[in-house]
Coordinates of N, CA and C in Angstrom, one line a residue:
X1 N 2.9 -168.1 -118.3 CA 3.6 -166.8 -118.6 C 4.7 -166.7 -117.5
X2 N 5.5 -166.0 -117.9 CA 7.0 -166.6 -116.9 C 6.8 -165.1 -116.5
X3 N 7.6 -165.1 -115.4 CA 8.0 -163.7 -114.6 C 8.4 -162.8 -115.3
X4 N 9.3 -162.8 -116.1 CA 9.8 -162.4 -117.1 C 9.4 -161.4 -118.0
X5 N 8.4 -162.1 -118.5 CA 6.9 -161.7 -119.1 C 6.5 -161.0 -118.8
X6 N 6.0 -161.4 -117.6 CA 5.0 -160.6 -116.9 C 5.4 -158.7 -116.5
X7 N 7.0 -159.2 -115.9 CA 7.2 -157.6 -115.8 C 7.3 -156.8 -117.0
X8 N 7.7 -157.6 -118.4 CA 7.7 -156.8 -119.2 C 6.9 -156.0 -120.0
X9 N 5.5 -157.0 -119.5 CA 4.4 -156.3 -119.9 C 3.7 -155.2 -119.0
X10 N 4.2 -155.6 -117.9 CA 3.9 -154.3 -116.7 C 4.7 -153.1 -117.0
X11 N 6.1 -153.0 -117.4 CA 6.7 -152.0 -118.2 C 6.2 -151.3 -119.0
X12 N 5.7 -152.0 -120.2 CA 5.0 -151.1 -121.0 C 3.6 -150.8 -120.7
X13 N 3.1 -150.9 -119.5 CA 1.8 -150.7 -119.7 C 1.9 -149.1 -119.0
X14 N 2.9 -149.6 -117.9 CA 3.3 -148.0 -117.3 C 3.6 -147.4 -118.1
X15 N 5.1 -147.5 -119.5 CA 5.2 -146.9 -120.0 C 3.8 -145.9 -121.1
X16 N 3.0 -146.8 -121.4 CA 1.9 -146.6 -122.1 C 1.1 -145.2 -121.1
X17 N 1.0 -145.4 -119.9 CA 0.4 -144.5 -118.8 C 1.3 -143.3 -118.4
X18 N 2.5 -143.7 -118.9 CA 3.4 -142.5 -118.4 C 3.0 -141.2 -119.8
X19 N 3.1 -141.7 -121.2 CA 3.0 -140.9 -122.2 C 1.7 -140.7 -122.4
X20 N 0.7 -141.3 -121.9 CA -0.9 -140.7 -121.8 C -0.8 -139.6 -120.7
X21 N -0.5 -139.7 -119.6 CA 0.0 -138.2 -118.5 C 0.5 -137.1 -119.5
X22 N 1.8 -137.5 -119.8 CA 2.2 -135.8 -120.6 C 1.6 -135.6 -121.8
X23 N 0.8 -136.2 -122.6 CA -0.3 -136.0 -123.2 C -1.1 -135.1 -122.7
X24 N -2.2 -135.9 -121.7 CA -3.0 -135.5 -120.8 C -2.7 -134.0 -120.5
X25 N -0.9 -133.9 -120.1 CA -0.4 -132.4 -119.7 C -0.5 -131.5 -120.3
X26 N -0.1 -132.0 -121.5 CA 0.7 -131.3 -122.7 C -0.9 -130.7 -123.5
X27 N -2.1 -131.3 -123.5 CA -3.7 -131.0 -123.7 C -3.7 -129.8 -123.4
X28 N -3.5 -129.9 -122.0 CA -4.3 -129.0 -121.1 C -3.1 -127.8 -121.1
X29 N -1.9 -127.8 -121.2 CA -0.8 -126.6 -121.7 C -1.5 -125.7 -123.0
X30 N -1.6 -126.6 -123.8 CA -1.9 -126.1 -125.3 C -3.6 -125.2 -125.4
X31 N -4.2 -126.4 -124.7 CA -5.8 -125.9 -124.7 C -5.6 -124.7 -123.7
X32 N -5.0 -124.1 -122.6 CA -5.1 -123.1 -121.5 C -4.5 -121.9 -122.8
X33 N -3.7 -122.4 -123.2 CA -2.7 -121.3 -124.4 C -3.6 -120.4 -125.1
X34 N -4.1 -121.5 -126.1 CA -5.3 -121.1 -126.9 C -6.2 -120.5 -126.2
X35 N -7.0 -120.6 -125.1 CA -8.2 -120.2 -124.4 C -7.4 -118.7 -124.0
X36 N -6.0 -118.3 -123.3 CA -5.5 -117.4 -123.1 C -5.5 -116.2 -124.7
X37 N -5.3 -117.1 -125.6 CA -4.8 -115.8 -126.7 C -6.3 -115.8 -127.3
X38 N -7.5 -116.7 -127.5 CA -8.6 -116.3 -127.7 C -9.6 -115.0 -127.0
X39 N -9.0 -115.1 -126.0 CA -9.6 -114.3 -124.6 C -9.0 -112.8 -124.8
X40 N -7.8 -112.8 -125.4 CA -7.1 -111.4 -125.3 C -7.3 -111.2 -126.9
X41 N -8.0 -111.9 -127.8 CA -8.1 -111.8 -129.6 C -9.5 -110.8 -129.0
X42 N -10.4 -111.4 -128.3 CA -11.6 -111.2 -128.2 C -11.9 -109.6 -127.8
X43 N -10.8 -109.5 -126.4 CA -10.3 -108.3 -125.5 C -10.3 -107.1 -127.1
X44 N -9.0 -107.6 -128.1 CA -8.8 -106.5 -128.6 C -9.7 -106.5 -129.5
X45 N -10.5 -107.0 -130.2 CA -11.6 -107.1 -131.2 C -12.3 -106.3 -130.4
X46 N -12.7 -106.1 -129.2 CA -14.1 -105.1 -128.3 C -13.4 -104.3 -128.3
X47 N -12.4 -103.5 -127.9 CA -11.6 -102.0 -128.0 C -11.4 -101.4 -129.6
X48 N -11.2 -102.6 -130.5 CA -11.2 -101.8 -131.7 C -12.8 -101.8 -132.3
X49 N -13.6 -102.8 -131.8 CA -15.2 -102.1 -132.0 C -15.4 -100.8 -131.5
X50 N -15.0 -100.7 -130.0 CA -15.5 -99.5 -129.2 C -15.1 -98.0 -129.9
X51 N -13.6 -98.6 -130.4 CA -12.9 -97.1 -131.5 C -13.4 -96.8 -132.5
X52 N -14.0 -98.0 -133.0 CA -14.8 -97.8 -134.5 C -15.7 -97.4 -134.2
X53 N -16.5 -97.5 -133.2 CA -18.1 -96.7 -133.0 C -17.6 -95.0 -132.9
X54 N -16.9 -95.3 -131.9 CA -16.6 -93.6 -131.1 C -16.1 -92.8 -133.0
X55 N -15.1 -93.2 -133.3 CA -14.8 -92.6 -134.6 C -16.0 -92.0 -135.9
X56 N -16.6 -93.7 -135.7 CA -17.7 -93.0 -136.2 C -18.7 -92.1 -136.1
X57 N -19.1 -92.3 -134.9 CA -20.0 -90.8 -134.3 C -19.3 -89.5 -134.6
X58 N -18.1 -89.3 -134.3 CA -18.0 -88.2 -134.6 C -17.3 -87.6 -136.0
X59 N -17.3 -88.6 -136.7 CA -17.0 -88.5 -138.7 C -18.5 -87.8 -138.9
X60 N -19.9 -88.8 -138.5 CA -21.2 -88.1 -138.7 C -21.4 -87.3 -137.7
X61 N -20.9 -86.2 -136.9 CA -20.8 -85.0 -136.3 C -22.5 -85.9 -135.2
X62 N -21.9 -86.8 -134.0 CA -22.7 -87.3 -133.3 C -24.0 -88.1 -133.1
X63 N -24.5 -88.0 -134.6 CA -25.4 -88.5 -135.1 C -25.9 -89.7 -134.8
X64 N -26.1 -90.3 -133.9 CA -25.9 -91.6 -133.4 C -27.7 -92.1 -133.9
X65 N -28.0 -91.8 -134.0 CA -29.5 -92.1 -134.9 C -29.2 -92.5 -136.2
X66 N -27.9 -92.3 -137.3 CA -28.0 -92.3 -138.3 C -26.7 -93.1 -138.9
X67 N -25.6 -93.1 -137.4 CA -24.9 -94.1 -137.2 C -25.4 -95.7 -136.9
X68 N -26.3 -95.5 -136.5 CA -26.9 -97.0 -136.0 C -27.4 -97.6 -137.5
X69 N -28.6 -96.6 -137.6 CA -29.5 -97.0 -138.9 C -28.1 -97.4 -140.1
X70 N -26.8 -96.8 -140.6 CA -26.4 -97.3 -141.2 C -25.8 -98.8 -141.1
X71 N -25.5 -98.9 -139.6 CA -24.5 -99.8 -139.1 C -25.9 -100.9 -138.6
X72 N -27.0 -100.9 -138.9 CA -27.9 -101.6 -138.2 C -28.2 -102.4 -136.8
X73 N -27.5 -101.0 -135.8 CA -27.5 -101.0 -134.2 C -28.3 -100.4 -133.8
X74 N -28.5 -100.7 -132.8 CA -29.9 -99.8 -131.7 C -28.8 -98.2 -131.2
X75 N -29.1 -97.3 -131.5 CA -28.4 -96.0 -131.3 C -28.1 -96.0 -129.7
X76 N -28.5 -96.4 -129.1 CA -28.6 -96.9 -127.5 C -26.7 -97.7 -127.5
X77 N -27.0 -98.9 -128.5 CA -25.7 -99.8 -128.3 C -24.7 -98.8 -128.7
X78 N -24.7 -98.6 -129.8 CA -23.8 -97.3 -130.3 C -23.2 -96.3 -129.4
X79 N -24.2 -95.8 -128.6 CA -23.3 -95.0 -127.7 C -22.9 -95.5 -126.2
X80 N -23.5 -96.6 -126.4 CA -23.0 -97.4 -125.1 C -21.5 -97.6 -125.4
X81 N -21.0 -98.3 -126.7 CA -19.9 -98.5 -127.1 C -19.0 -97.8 -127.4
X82 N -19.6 -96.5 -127.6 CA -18.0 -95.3 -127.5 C -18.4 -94.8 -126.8
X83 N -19.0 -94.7 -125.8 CA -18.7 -94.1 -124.6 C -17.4 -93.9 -123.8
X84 N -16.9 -95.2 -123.9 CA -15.3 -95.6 -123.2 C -14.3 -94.9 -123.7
X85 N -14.6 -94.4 -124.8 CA -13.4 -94.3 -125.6 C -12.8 -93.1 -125.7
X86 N -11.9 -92.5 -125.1 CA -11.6 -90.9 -124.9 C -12.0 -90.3 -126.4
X87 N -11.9 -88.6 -126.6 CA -12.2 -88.3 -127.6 C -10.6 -88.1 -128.4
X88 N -9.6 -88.0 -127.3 CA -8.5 -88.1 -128.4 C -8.1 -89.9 -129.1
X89 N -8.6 -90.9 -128.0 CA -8.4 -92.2 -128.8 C -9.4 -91.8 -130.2
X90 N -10.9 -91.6 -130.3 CA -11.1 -91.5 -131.2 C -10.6 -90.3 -132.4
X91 N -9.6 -89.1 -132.1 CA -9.2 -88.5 -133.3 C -8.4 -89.4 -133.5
X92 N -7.5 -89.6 -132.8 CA -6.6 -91.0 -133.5 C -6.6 -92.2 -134.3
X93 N -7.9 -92.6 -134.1 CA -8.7 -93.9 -134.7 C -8.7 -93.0 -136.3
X94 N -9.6 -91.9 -136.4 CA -9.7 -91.2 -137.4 C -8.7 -90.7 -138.7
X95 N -7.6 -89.9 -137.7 CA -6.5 -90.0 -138.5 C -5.5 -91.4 -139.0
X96 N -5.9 -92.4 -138.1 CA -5.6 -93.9 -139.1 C -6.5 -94.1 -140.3
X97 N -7.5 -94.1 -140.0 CA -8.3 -94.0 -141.2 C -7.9 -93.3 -142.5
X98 N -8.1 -92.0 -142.0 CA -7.4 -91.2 -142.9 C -6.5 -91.4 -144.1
X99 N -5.6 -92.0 -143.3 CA -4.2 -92.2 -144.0 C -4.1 -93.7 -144.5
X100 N -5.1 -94.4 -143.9 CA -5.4 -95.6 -145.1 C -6.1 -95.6 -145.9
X101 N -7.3 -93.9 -146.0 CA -8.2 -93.7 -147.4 C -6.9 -93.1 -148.1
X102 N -5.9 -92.3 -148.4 CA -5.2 -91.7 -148.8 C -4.2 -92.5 -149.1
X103 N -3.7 -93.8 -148.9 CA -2.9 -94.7 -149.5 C -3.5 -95.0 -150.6
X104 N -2.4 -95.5 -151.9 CA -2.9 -95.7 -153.0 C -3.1 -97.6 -152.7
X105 N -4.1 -98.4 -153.7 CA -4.1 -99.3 -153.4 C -4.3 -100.7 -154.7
X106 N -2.5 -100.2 -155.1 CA -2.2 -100.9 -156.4 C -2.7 -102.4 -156.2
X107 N -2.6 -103.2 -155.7 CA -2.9 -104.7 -155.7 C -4.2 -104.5 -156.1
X108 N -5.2 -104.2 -155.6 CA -6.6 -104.3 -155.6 C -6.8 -103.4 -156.8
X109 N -6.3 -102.6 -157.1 CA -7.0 -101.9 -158.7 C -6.1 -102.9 -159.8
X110 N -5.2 -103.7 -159.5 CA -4.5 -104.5 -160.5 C -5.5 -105.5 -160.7
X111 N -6.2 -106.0 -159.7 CA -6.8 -107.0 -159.8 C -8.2 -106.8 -160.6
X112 N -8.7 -105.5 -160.3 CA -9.7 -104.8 -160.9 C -10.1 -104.7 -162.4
X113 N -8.9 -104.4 -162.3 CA -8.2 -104.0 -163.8 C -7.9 -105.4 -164.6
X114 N -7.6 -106.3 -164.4 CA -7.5 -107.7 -164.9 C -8.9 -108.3 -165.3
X115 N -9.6 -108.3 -164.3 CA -11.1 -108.8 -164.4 C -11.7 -108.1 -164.9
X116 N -11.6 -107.1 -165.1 CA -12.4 -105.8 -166.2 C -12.3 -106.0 -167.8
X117 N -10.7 -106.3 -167.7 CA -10.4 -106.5 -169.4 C -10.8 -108.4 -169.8
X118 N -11.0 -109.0 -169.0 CA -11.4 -109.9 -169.3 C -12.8 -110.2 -169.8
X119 N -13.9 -109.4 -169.2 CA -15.5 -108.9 -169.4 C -15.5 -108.9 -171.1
X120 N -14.8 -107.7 -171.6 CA -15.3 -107.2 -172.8 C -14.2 -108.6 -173.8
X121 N -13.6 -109.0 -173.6 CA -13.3 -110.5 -174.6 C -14.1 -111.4 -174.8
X122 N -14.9 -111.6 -173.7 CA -16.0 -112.7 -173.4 C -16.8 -113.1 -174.6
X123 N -17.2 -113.3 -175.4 CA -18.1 -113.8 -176.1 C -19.6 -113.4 -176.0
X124 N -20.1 -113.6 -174.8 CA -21.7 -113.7 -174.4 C -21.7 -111.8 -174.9
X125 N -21.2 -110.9 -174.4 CA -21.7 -109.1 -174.4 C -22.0 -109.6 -176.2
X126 N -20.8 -109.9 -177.2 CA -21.2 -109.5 -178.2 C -22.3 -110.2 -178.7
X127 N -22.4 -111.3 -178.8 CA -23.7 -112.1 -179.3 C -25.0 -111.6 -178.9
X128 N -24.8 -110.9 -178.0 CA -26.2 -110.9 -177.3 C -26.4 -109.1 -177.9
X129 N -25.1 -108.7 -178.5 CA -25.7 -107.8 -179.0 C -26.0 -107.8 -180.5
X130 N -25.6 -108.7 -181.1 CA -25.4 -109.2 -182.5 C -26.7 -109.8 -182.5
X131 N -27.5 -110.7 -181.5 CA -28.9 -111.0 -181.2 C -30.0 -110.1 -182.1
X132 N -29.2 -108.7 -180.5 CA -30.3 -108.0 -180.6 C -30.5 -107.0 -181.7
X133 N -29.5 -106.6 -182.7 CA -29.2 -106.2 -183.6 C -30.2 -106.8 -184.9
X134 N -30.1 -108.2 -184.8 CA -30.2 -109.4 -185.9 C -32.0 -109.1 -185.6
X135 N -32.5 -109.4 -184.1 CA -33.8 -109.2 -183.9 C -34.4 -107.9 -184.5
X136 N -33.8 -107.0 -184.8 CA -34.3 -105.3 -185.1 C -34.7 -104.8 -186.5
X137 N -33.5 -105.8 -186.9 CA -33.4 -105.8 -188.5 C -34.5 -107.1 -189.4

């Protein structure tokens, strides 16, 4: 193998080890990223649980015995969880609510409404009443 050679394969091997490093870097940039915005996904998922408890206690006027039982929590956890949460963050939580029960919600009754009129074309309702009709007689 000539000298030649040799350094040229020494070239690429560094080169080979140089783009495994910013790899290596570029991992650990990406994976810290992720680990950062999972960690603050998580953060805001427990403040909007803590609002959804608090709100709901007091929709059922404190009832935290009957909040649980619906929500299948120990009434304990329940008020552990809105405890944090001022009582005006929870009117606020509430009046969002509000005003998303009070939006109309054309997509989803379109879709309702599609699948519904599809049911009675079906084949199977009538036969099976034509069946039971045919059986009586």
């Amino acid at each position: 193998m000539s000298a030649a050679e040799l350094r040229r394969r020494v070239r690429a091997v560094e080169e080979v080890q140089a783009r495994t490093r910013e790899f290596a870097a570029a991992s650990v940039l990406a994976t810290r990223e992720a680990a950062v915005a999972a960690a603050k996904a998580k953060e805001d998922a427990e403040v909007a649980a803590r609002e959804a408890a608090a709100a709901a206690l007091r929709l059922f006027n404190n009832d935290a015995e009957l909040v649980a039982q619906l929500l299948g929590v120990s009434a304990e956890e329940l008020e552990r969880e809105a405890k944090p949460v001022t009582a005006a963050r929870a009117k606020e939580v509430i009046e969002e609510l509000r005003a998303r029960a009070e939006r109309p919600r054309p997509v989803r009754r379109a879709r309702k409404a599609g699948a519904s009129a599809k049911n009675p074309s079906g084949s199977a309702p009538d036969s099976a009443m034509e069946g039971g009709l045919a059986d009586a007689g």
